[in-house]
Coordinates of C-alpha atoms in Angstrom, one line a residue:
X1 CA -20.4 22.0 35.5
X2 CA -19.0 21.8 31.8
X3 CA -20.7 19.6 29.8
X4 CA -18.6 16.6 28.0
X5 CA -19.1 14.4 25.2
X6 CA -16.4 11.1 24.9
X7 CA -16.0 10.0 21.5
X8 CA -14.3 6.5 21.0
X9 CA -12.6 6.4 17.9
X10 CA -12.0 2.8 16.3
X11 CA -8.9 2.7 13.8
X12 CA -9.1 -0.9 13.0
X13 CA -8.6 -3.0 10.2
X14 CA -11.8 -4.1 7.8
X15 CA -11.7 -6.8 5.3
X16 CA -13.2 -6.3 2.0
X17 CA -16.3 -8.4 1.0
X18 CA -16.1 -9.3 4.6
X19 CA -19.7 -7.6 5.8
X20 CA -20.0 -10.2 9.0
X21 CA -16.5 -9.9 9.6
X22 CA -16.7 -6.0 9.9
X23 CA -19.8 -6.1 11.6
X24 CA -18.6 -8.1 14.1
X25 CA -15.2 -5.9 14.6
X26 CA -17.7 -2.7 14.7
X27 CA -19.7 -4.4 17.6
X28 CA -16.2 -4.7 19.5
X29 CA -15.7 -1.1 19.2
X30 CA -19.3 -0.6 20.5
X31 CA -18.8 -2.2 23.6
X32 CA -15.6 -0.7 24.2
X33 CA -17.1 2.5 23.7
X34 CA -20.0 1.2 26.3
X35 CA -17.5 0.3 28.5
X36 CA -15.7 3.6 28.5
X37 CA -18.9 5.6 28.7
X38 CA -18.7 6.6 25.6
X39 CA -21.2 9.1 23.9
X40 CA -20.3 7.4 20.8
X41 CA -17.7 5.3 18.9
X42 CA -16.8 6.3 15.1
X43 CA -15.5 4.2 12.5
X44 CA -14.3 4.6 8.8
X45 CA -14.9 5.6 5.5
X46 CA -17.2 2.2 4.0
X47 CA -16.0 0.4 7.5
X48 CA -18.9 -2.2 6.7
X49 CA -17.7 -3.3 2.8
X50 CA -14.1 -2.6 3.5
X51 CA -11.9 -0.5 1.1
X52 CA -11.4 -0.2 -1.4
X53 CA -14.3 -2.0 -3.5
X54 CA -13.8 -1.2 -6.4
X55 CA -16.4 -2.5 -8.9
X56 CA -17.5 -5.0 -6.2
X57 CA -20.1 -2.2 -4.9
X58 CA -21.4 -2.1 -8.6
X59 CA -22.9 -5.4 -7.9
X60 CA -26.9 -4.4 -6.4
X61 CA -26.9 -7.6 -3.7
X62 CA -23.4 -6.6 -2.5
X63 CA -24.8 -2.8 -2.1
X64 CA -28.1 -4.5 -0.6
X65 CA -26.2 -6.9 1.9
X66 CA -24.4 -3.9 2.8
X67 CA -26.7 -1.8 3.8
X68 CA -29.0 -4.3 5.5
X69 CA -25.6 -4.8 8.0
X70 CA -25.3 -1.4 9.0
X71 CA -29.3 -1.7 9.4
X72 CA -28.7 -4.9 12.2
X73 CA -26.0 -3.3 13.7
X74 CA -28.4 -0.3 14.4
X75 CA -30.5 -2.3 16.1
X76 CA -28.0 -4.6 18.0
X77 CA -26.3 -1.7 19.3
X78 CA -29.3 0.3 20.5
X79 CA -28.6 -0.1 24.2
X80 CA -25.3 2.3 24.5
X81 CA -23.4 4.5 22.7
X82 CA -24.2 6.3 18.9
X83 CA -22.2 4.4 16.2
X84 CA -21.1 6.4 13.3
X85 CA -19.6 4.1 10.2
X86 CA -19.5 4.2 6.5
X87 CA -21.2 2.3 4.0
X88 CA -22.6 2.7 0.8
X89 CA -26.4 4.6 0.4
X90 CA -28.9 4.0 -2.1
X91 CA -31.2 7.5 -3.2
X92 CA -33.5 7.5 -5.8
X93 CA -31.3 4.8 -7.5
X94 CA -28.2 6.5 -6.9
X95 CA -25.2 4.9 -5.4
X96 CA -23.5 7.1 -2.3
X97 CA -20.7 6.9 -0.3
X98 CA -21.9 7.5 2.7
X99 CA -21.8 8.0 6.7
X100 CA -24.4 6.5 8.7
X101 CA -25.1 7.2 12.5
X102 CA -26.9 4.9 14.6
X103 CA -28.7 5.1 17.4
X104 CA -31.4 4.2 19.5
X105 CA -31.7 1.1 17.9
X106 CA -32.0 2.8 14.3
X107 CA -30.4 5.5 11.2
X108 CA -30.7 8.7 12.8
X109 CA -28.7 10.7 10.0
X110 CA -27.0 9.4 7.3
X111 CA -24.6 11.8 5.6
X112 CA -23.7 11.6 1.7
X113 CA -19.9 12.6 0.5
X114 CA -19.8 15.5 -1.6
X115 CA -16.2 15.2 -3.2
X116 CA -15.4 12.3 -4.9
X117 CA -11.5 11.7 -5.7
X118 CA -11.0 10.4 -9.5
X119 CA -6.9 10.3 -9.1
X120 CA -4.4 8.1 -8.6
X121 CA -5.7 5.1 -7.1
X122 CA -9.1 6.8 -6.8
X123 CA -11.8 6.0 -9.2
X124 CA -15.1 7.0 -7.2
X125 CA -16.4 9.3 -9.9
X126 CA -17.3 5.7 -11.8
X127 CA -18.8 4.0 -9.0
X128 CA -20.4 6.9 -6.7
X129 CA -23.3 9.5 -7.5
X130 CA -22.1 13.3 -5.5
X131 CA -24.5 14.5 -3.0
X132 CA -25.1 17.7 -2.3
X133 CA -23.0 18.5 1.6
X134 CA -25.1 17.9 4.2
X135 CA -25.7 20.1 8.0
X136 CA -24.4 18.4 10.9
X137 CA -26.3 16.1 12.7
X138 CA -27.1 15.7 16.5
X139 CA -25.6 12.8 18.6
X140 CA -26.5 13.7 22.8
X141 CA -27.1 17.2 22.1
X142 CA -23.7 18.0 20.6
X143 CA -23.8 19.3 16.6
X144 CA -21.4 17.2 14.6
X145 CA -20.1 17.6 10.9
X146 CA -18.8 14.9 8.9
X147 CA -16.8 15.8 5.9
X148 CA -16.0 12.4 4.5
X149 CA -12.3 12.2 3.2
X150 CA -12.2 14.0 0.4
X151 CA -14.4 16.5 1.8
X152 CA -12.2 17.5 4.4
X153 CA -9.6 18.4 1.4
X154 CA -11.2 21.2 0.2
X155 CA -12.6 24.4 1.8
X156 CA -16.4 24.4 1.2
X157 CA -17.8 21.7 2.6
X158 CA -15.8 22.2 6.4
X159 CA -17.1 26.0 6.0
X160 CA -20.3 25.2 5.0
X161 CA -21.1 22.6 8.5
X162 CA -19.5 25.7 10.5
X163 CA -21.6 27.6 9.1
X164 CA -24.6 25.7 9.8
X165 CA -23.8 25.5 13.3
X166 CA -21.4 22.1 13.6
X167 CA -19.4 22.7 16.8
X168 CA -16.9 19.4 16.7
X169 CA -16.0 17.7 12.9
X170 CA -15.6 14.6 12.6
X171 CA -13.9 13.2 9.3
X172 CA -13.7 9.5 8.6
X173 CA -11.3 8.5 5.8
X174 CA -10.1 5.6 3.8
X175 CA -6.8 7.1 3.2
X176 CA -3.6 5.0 1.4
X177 CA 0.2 5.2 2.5
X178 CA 2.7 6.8 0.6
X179 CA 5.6 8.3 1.4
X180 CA 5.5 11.8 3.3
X181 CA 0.9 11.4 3.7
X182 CA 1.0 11.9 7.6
X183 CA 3.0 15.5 7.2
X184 CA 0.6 16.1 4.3
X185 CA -2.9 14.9 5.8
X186 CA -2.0 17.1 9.1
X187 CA -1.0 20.1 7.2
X188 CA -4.7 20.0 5.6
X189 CA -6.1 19.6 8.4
X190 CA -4.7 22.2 10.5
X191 CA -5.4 24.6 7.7
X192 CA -9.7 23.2 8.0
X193 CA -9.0 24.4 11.6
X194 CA -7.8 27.1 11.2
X195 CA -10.4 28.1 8.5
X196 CA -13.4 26.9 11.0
X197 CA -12.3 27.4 14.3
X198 CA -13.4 24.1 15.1
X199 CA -11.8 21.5 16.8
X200 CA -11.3 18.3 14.1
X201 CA -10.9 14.5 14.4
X202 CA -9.3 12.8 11.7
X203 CA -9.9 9.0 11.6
X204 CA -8.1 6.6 9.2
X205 CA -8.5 2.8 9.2
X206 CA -5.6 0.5 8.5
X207 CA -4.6 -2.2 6.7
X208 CA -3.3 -3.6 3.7
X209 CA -5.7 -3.9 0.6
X210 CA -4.0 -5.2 -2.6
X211 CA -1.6 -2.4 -3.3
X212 CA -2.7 0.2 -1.3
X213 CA -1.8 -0.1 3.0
X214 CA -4.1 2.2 4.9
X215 CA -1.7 3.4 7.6
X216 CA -4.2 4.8 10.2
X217 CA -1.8 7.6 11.7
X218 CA -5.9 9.3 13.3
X219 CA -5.4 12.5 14.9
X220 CA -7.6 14.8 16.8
X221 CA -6.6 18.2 16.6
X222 CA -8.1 21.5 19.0
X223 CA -8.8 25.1 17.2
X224 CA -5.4 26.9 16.2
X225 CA -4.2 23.5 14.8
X226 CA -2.8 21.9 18.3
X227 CA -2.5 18.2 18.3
X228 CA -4.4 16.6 21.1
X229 CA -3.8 12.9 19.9
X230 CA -2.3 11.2 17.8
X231 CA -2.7 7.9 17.4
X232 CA -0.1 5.2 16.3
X233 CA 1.1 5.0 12.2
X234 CA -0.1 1.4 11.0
X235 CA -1.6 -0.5 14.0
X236 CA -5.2 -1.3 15.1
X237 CA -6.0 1.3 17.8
X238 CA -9.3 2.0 19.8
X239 CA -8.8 5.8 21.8
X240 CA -11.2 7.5 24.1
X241 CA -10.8 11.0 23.8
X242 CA -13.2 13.6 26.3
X243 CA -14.1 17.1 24.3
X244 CA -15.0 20.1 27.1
X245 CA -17.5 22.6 26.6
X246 CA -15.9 25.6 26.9
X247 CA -16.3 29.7 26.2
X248 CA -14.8 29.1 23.4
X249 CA -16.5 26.0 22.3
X250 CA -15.6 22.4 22.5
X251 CA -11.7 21.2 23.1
X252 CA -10.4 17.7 23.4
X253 CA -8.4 16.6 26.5
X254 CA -4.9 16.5 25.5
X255 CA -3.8 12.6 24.9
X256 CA -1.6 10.6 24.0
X257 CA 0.9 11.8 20.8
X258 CA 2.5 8.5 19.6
X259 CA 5.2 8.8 17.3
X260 CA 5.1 8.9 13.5
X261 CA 8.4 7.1 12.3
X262 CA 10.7 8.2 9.6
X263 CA 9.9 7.2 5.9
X264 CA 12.5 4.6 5.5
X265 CA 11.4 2.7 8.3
X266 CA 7.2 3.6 7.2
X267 CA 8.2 1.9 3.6
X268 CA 9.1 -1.3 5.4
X269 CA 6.3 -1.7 8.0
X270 CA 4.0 -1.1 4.9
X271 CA 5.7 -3.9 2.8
X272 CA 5.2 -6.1 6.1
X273 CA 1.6 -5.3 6.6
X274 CA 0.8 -5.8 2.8
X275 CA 2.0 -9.2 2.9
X276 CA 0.4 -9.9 6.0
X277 CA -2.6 -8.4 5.1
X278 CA -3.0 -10.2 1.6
X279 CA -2.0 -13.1 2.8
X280 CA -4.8 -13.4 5.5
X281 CA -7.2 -12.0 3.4
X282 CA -6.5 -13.9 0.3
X283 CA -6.1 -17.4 2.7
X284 CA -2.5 -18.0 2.3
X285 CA -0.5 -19.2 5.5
X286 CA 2.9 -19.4 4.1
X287 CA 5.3 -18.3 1.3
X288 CA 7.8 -19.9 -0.6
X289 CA 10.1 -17.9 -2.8
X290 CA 13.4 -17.7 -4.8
X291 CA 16.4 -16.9 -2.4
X292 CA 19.6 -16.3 -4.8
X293 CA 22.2 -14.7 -2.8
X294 CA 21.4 -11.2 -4.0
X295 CA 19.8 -7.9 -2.0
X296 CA 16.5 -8.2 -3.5
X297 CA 15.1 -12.0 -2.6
X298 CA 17.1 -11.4 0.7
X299 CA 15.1 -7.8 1.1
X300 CA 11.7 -9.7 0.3
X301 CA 12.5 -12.7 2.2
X302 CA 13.0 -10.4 5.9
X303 CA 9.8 -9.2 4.8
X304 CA 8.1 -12.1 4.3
X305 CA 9.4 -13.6 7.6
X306 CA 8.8 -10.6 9.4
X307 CA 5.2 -10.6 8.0
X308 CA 4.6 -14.3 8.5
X309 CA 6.9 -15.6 10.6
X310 CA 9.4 -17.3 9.8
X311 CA 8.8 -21.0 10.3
X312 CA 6.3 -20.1 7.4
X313 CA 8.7 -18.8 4.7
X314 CA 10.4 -21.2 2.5
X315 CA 13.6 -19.7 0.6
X316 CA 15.0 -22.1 -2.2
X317 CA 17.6 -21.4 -3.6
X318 CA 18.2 -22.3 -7.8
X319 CA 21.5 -22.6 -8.8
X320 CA 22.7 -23.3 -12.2
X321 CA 26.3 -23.5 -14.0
X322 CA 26.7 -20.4 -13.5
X323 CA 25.8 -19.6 -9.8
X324 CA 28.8 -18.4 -7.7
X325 CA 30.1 -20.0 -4.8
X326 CA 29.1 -16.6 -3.1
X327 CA 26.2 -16.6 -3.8
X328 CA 25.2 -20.0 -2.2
X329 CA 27.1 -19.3 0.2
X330 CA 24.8 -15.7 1.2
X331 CA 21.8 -17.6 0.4
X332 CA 22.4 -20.1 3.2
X333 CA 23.7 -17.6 5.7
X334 CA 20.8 -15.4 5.1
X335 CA 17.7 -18.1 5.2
X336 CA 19.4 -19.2 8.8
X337 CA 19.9 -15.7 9.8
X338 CA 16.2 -15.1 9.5
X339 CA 15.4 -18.4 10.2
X340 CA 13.9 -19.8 7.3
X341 CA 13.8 -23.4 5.9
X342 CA 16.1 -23.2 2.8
X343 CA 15.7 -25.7 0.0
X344 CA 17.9 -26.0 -3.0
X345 CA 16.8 -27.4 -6.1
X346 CA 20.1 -27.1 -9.4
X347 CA 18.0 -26.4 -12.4
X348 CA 21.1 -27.3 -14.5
X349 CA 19.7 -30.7 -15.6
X350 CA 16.4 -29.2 -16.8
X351 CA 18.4 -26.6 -18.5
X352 CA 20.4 -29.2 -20.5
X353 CA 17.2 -31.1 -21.3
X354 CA 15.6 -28.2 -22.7
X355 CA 19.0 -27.4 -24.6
X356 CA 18.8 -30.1 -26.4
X357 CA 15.3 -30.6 -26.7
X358 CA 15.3 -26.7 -28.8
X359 CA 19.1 -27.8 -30.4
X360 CA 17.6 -28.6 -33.7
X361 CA 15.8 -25.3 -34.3
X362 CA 18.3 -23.4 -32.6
X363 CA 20.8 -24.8 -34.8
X364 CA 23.4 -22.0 -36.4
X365 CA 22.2 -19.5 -34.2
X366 CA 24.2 -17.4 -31.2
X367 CA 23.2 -18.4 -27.8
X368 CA 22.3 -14.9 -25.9
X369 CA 19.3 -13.7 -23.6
X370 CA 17.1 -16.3 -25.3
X371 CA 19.2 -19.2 -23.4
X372 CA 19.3 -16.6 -20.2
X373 CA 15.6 -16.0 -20.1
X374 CA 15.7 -20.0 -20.5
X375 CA 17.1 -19.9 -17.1
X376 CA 14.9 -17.7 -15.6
X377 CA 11.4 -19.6 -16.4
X378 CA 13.2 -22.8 -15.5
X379 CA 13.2 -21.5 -11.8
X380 CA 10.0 -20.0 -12.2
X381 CA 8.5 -23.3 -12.9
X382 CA 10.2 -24.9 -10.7
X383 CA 9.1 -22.3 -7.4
X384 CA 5.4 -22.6 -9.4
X385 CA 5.4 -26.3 -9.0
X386 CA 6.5 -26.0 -5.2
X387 CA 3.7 -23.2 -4.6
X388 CA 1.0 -25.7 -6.4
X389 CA 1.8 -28.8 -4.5
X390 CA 2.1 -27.3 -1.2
X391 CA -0.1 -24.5 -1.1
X392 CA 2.2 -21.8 -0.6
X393 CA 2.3 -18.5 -1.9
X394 CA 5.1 -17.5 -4.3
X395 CA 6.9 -14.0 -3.9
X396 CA 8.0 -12.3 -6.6
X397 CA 11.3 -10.4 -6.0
X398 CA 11.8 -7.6 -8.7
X399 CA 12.6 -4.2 -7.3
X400 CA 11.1 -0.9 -9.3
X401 CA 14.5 -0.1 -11.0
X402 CA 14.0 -3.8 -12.7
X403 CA 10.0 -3.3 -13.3
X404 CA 10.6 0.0 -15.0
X405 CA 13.3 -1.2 -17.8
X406 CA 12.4 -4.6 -18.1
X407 CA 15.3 -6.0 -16.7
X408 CA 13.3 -9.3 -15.6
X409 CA 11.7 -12.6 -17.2
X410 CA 8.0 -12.5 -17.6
X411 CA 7.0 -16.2 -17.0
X412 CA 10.1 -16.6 -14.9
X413 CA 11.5 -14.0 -12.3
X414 CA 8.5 -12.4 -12.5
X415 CA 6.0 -15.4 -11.3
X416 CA 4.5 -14.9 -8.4
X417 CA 1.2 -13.9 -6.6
X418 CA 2.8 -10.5 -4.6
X419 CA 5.6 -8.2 -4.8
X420 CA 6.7 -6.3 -1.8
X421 CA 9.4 -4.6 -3.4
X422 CA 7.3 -3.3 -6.6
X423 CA 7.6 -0.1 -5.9
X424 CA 11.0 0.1 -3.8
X425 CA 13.7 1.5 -6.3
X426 CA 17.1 -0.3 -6.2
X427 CA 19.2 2.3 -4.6
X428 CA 16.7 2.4 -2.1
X429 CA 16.7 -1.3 -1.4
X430 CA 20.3 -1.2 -0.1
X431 CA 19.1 1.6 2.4
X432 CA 16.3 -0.7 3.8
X433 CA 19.0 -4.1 4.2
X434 CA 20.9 -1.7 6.0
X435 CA 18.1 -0.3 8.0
X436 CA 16.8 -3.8 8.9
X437 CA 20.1 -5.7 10.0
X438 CA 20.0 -2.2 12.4
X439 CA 16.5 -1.9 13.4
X440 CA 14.2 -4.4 15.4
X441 CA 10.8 -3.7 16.4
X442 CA 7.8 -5.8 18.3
X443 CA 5.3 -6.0 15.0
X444 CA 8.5 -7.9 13.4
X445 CA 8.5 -11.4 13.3
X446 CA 11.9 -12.2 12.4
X447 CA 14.5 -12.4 14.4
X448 CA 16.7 -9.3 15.4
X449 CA 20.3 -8.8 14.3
X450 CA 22.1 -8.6 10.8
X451 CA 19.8 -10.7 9.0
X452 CA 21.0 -9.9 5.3
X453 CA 24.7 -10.4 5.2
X454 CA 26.6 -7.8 4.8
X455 CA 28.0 -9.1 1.4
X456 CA 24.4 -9.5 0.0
X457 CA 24.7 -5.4 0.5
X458 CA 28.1 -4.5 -0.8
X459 CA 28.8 -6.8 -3.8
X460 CA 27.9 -5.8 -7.4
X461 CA 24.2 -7.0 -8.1
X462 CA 24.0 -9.7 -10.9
X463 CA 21.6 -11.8 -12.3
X464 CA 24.3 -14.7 -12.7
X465 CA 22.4 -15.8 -15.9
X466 CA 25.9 -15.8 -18.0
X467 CA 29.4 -15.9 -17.1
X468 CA 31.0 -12.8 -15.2
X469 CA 27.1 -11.1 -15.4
X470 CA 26.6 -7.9 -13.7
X471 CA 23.5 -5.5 -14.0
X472 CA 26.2 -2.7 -15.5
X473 CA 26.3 -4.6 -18.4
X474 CA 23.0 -4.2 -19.5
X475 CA 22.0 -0.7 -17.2
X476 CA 23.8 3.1 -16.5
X477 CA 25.0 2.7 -12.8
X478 CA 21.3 2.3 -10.5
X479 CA 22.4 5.8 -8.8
X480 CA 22.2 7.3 -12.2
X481 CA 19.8 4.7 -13.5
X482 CA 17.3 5.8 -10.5
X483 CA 17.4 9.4 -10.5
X484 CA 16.7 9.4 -14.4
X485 CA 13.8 7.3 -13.6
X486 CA 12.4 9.5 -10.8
X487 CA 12.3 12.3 -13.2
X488 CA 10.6 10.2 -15.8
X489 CA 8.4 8.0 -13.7
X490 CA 8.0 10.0 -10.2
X491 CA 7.9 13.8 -11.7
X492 CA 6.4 12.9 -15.4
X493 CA 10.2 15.3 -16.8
X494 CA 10.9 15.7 -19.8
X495 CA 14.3 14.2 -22.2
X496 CA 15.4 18.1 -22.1
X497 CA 14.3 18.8 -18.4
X498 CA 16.8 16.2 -17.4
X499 CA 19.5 16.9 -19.7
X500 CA 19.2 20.2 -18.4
X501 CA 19.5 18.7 -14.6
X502 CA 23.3 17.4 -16.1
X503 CA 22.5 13.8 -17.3
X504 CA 23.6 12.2 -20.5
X505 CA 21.2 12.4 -23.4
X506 CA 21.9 9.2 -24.8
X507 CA 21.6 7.5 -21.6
X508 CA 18.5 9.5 -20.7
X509 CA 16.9 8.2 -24.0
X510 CA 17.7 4.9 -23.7
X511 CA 16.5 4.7 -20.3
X512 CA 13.5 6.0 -21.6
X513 CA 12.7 3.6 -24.3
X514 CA 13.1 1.0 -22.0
X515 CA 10.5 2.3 -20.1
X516 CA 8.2 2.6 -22.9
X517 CA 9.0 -0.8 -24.5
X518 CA 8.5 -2.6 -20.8
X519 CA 5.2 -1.8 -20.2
X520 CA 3.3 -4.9 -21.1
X521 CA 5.5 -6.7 -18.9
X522 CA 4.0 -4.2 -16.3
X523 CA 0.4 -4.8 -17.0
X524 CA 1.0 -8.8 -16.3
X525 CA 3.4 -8.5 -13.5
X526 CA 2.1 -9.3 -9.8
X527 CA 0.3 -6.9 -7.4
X528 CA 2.8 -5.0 -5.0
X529 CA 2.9 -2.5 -1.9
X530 CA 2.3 0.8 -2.8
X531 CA 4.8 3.5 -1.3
X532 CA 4.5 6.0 -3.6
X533 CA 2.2 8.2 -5.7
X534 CA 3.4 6.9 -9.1
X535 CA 3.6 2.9 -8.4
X536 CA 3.2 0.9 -11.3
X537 CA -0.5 0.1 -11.5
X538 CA -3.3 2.7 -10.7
X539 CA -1.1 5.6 -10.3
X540 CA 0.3 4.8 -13.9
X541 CA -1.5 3.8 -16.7
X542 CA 0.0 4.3 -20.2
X543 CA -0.4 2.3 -22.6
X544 CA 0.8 -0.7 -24.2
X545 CA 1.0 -0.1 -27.8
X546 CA 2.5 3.3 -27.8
X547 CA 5.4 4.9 -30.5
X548 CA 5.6 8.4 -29.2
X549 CA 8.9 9.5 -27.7
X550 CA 10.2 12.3 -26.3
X551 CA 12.0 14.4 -28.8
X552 CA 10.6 17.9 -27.6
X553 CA 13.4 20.6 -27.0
X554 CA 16.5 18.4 -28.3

């Protein structure tokens, strides 16, 4: 009879600084891998700190307390299954990330990453020593290799465990969302095996971190790069999957394939599990944010009630002088649409006291965007008081378009503890109101139906801080205004590079000094979801102080 080995793999959500918390979720997995019959149940990249740490796993009784809960789950979980789970390692007064199995009530291998990322949002080169790669170790007589994340992204260190007689890989990630990763991660690791022959198990925790949403998306994959399972983009998921010795070596059962969806829908769910996520692990219940009849608070607030729920969102709504009729109007509609309480709370009185309260030094000058920005802190105040005195949240609402030209208040539209939309450019926020109002699915909680009116969508976007205002009065159109900016910002292009690709230079330059000139409004704006590989914050960082500009080739 063919031998078998069943490997539970546990694609659950840790919480960092949470080590009893984990613990505790690791144990589930343990006896559901019991339960099964499992030979052993595998969990994530540093499952037991959560990820990522950053500097927290600098701190030595962080590292220690770490360490000594991987060392009590070993022995609580010695009656069953082999656990395998990541954690950090401590070697001749080196820091590792590492990959401990347990079993038999103790650390029967403990494997040490090799390839530490130092891009994007990646800094493990400062926090982590690199080990040299390690064999494969033995869990019920079957050889496994554990290539850990990185690892698995480059040839040698897959080659070397098939070379040293691994016969199933294993490769436990903490690996972030962006737009287009699934299609990227499997295309890698078909290619590790092809290159090895071996049959490969790809496991990704979920989960929403600060910026960064782990979106799971695990696969198991047989030799000649055939997918046995793949398990579902985003949600907690524990899968049993059976390899089979055969002639030509071990081969999972085929399972279930559940679907990856497209990227516009992908970019929502993430901006709904970030808030969800960072709520919960930051202790916040509900949200309260500025609702103004325009596409981006409605955008943020279907997020937020999708996230929350709605009977924990609170929209209020700010109107001054000049606030349109249609806009209150889309405000209303929208909050009871998704269900939201809606307060509304003028600012013109405050605006007239501070008026006159500047009028004396202000005297015999123009009023301009000094009296508009005026506006804009007034409301941030006032949603700051609301969030202090009843303990909620406040969302900020500015879309990337906005954070990459300045085109917001700091100290007003931009207060706020989290930003959904941070990395959402304009023109695609219109795709995603579309998308919602069209779209409902069981992780939502909101309500189904057109939620964002359809005249949120279609009317010109305006910041209503002056008479007749529209964002084309200060910005090129945000279809041209976006596809500058994903040359400058998404594909690092140059001035002449997009002259050449047909767009004006004078608007190209301006656009670009904008950028520049914005960037310490960046550095104190509001954490936000991360959907691609140039959001504003780890992926980027230019400086503050800066006076070169692109003059090259013109």
């Amino acid at each position: 009879m063919a031998r078998e080995f069943r490997l539970t793999l546990a694609q659950l959500n840790p919480t960092v600084g949470a080590l009893a918390a984990n613990a505790d979720k690791a144990r589930m997995a343990w006896a559901a891998a019991k339960q099964a019959g499992s030979d052993m149940v595998a969990l994530t990249e540093m499952f037991i700190t959560g990820y990522q740490t950053q500097d927290l796993i600098l701190k030595p009784a962080f590292v220690r307390a770490a360490i000594d809960a991987i060392e009590s789950l070993a022995r609580d979980c010695a009656d069953g299954p082999a656990m395998a789970i990541g954690g950090p390692a401590l070697q001749d007064l080196r820091l590792f990330n590492a990959y401990y199995i347990l079993q038999g009530g103790k650390i029967t291998a403990t494997v040490l990453k090799h390839h530490l990322p130092n891009d994007a949002v990646f800094d493990e080169k400062r926090l982590f020593s690199p080990a040299d790669v390690h064999g494969p170790y033995l869990v019920n007589g079957v050889r496994i290799g554990s290539p850990i994340c990185e690892d698995a992204w480059h040839t040698d260190v897959c080659e070397t465990l098939a070379e040293t007689g691994a016969e199933i890989l294993l490769v436990p990630n903490g690996s972030p969302y962006h737009r287009g990763k699934p299609n990227l991660r499997l295309n890698l690791m078909v290619s590790r095996v092809i290159e090895t022959g071996l049959p490969l198990v790809y496991l990704n925790m979920v989960g929403g971190q600060d910026d960064q949403v782990f979106d799971g998306s695990s696969m198991v994959l047989n030799p000649g790069g055939h997918l046995a399972v793949q398990m579902p983009q985003f949600d907690e998921n524990l899968t049993h999957v059976t390899f089979t010795e055969t002639e030509d070596g071990w081969r999972a059962a085929q399972g279930e394939i559940a679907p990856i969806p497209p990227i516009g829908e992908a970019d929502y769910r993430a901006c709904v599990l970030s808030v969800a996520d960072y709520f919960a692990k930051t202790g916040f219940k509900k949200a309260v944010l500025g609702l103004s009849g325009g596409i981006d608070s409605a955008i943020v607030a279907a997020i937020a009630a999708d996230a929350l729920g709605p009977e924990n969102v609170r929209c209020v709504m700010l109107p001054s002088e000049f606030t349109s009729a249609h806009s209150l109007e889309d405000a209303e509609k929208c909050a009871r649409a998704l269900g939201c309480r809606l307060d509304t709370v003028p600012i013109t009185a405050a605006q007239k006291a501070v008026a006159d309260t500047l009028a004396p030094l202000f005297d015999g000058t123009e009023e301009g965007i000094t009296e508009e920005n005026i506006q804009s802190r007034l409301r941030g105040v006032m949603l700051m008081a609301i969030s202090n005195k009843y303990g909620e949240m406040l969302l900020t609402t500015g879309n990337k378009s906005e954070m990459a030209v300045g085109y917001c208040t700091i100290y007003g539209d931009m207060n706020g503890g989290y930003n959904p939309v941070k990395d959402m450019y304009k023109t695609r926020m219109f795709l995603t109101a579309t998308w919602r109002n069209e779209h409902h699915r069981d992780w939502m909680k909101g309500p189904a139906g057109e939620v964002i009116p359809q005249r949120i969508i279609t009317k010109p976007p305006s910041a209503e801080l002056r008479a007749n205002q529209t964002d084309q009065d200060s910005l090129p159109p945000y279809e041209v205004l976006d596809a500058i900016l994903e040359g400058l910002v998404e594909r690092e292009a140059s001035v002449a590079d997009l002259v050449a690709e047909g767009f004006d230079r004078d608007t190209v330059k301006k656009v670009e000094h904008l950028l520049y000139i914005a960037e310490y409004k960046r550095f104190q704006s509001a954490p936000g979801t991360r959907l691609t590989q140039k959001a504003f914050w780890l992926d980027r960082r230019y400086p503050i102080a800066n006076r070169w500009r692109d003059d090259t080739g013109l």
